[in-house]
XYZ file of C-alpha atoms in Angstrom:
213
model
C 47.058 25.814 -42.363
C 45.200 23.333 -39.992
C 43.913 20.167 -41.675
C 40.648 18.423 -40.985
C 40.049 14.984 -39.407
C 40.055 11.833 -41.493
C 36.302 11.154 -40.655
C 35.052 14.093 -42.520
C 33.734 15.870 -39.579
C 35.404 19.136 -40.215
C 37.354 19.184 -36.993
C 40.464 21.389 -37.363
C 43.732 19.764 -36.623
C 46.951 21.765 -36.353
C 49.716 20.552 -38.718
C 53.436 20.577 -38.218
C 53.824 23.225 -40.893
C 51.666 25.679 -38.906
C 53.223 28.309 -36.685
C 53.305 27.091 -33.060
C 50.151 28.353 -31.288
C 48.784 26.004 -28.632
C 45.865 28.157 -27.686
C 44.750 28.385 -31.326
C 45.257 24.624 -31.945
C 43.092 23.851 -28.876
C 40.473 26.336 -29.949
C 40.284 24.913 -33.442
C 39.890 21.444 -32.180
C 37.227 22.438 -29.563
C 35.338 24.491 -32.162
C 34.951 21.428 -34.391
C 34.494 18.844 -31.723
C 32.243 20.420 -29.145
C 29.244 20.957 -31.389
C 29.327 17.263 -32.256
C 29.384 16.006 -28.644
C 26.481 15.617 -26.197
C 26.449 18.798 -24.118
C 24.956 18.989 -20.641
C 22.876 21.923 -19.329
C 20.930 22.356 -16.118
C 17.772 23.435 -18.121
C 16.584 24.563 -21.421
C 16.888 28.261 -20.236
C 20.484 27.648 -19.257
C 21.124 26.138 -22.662
C 19.452 29.098 -24.452
C 21.532 31.672 -22.606
C 24.760 29.761 -23.232
C 24.430 28.778 -26.967
C 24.454 32.230 -28.519
C 26.568 34.163 -30.949
C 29.566 32.213 -32.038
C 28.368 29.290 -29.935
C 24.896 29.208 -31.350
C 23.534 25.666 -31.957
C 24.093 23.906 -35.297
C 22.145 21.097 -36.879
C 23.058 17.823 -35.242
C 24.043 19.248 -31.918
C 22.865 17.054 -29.004
C 22.164 18.246 -25.395
C 21.089 16.650 -22.142
C 18.776 18.710 -19.829
C 19.350 17.572 -16.340
C 16.212 19.132 -14.764
C 13.761 17.047 -17.012
C 16.126 14.135 -17.781
C 15.811 14.579 -21.594
C 18.086 14.123 -24.608
C 17.399 16.605 -27.425
C 18.935 17.262 -30.856
C 18.997 20.507 -32.804
C 17.433 19.935 -36.308
C 18.570 23.175 -37.719
C 15.701 25.248 -36.504
C 14.537 23.854 -33.255
C 15.349 21.463 -30.370
C 13.571 18.150 -30.754
C 13.359 15.327 -28.209
C 15.111 12.109 -29.198
C 14.938 10.279 -25.832
C 13.933 10.613 -22.252
C 15.529 9.568 -18.982
C 14.239 6.714 -16.985
C 11.208 7.968 -15.016
C 10.300 6.100 -11.824
C 6.625 4.977 -11.268
C 4.884 6.820 -8.461
C 1.932 5.261 -6.552
C -1.270 7.334 -6.659
C -2.711 8.367 -3.317
C -6.274 6.988 -3.114
C -9.523 8.246 -1.647
C -11.530 6.335 0.862
C -13.475 3.530 -0.832
C -10.708 2.518 -3.228
C -7.621 0.224 -2.712
C -4.680 -0.884 -4.706
C -4.004 -4.243 -6.272
C -7.464 -5.058 -7.314
C -7.736 -8.455 -9.190
C -3.988 -8.856 -8.175
C -3.198 -6.249 -10.802
C -0.789 -4.103 -8.767
C -1.086 -0.643 -7.322
C -2.309 2.281 -9.378
C 0.880 4.098 -10.494
C 1.800 6.832 -12.842
C 4.882 8.271 -14.617
C 5.659 11.006 -17.181
C 7.376 9.942 -20.467
C 8.145 11.949 -23.583
C 7.108 10.565 -26.940
C 7.820 12.487 -30.169
C 8.542 15.654 -28.277
C 5.315 15.686 -26.142
C 5.091 14.776 -22.453
C 2.530 12.049 -21.770
C 1.105 10.401 -18.715
C 1.247 6.660 -18.282
C -0.924 4.705 -15.827
C -0.838 1.177 -14.693
C -2.456 -0.949 -11.925
C -5.825 -2.179 -10.888
C -8.158 -0.653 -8.187
C -10.683 -2.427 -6.004
C -13.862 -0.375 -5.806
C -16.609 -0.207 -3.184
C -20.206 0.824 -3.302
C -22.652 1.736 -0.565
C -26.161 2.947 0.186
C -29.575 2.105 -1.197
C -29.491 2.172 -4.160
C -25.817 1.607 -3.833
C -23.390 4.125 -5.394
C -19.729 4.223 -6.018
C -17.498 5.630 -3.297
C -16.480 9.309 -3.350
C -18.614 9.926 -6.438
C -16.030 7.864 -8.351
C -13.056 10.191 -7.650
C -10.282 7.769 -6.896
C -7.487 10.197 -6.069
C -6.954 11.111 -2.459
C -4.346 13.598 -3.495
C -4.459 15.148 -7.050
C -1.692 14.297 -9.410
C 1.175 16.874 -9.374
C 0.993 19.870 -11.809
C 3.442 18.276 -14.254
C 1.282 15.201 -14.580
C -2.033 17.012 -15.245
C -3.492 17.373 -18.858
C -4.303 20.700 -20.161
C -7.781 19.416 -21.148
C -10.059 16.738 -19.794
C -8.958 13.345 -21.060
C -11.748 10.613 -21.095
C -10.332 7.084 -21.539
C -11.596 3.623 -21.101
C -10.565 1.123 -18.391
C -11.288 -2.559 -18.449
C -13.322 -3.817 -15.480
C -14.717 -6.995 -13.905
C -17.812 -8.471 -15.272
C -19.020 -9.360 -11.697
C -22.022 -7.068 -11.054
C -21.336 -5.391 -14.455
C -23.025 -5.837 -17.827
C -20.101 -4.110 -19.564
C -16.432 -4.848 -20.042
C -15.146 -1.388 -19.519
C -15.925 1.904 -17.774
C -15.199 5.532 -18.616
C -12.420 7.132 -16.744
C -11.845 10.897 -16.682
C -8.391 12.361 -16.034
C -9.037 16.053 -15.150
C -7.108 19.241 -15.417
C -7.170 19.520 -11.689
C -5.193 16.237 -11.378
C -8.091 14.188 -10.135
C -9.030 10.816 -11.646
C -12.744 9.766 -11.717
C -14.535 6.540 -12.620
C -17.633 7.651 -14.484
C -20.884 6.021 -15.388
C -21.437 3.373 -12.791
C -25.089 2.485 -11.973
C -26.867 0.508 -9.218
C -26.256 -3.296 -9.007
C -29.984 -3.665 -9.775
C -30.153 -1.105 -12.592
C -30.310 -2.031 -16.335
C -27.560 -2.087 -17.271
C -25.967 -2.816 -13.924
C -22.356 -1.284 -13.697
C -20.745 -1.788 -10.378
C -17.628 -3.857 -11.072
C -15.497 -4.785 -8.035
C -12.278 -3.708 -9.816
C -11.269 -1.326 -12.559
C -8.026 -1.550 -14.621
C -5.763 1.368 -15.498
C -3.312 -0.708 -17.413
C -2.154 0.556 -20.870
C -3.600 4.080 -20.278
C -1.444 6.679 -22.035
C -2.594 10.297 -22.599
C -0.820 13.354 -23.988
C -0.537 16.228 -21.538
């Protein structure tokens, strides 16, 4: 009868005392080895349609999904994320009245990462902000996005967060930022430069903003 490997992994190895059967020897080895390897699938649906019946997933099986760039492991009942592929930063398209690299803090950029099995939106960069009129108001009613974030980067619910801001023309150190389900980002709560409190900072930071989608 086939023996098993010396590492205790249950991989069947044909022995010299077994009847010659190359296909069966290869099948025994593959059946023991493949579930312990990292398997690659085009998508989760492709994986689901392939790993069925005798090839059903077993605890410890690991797969790479190429469409989302994600490594997952089967815990015995479900696929859970253990890592994510490198996601490039994408520069946000801005509405008129806003510009990148405020306070030399870099362009406003975003990327999607996966933490503990949940996709999350990361932001970084600093915007320069303009105000106009009398009394002066923030440009574009505070909506900084010229083009909304793509569907995959939009939260399922409104996500209010805080962003550090300049103390020039501002009596506060941060402002409210809303990230909407429509993919638009808005700076909220600014006031006139003569109001009390006055909240018209020339730049707003988006660094260290991380929200679950």
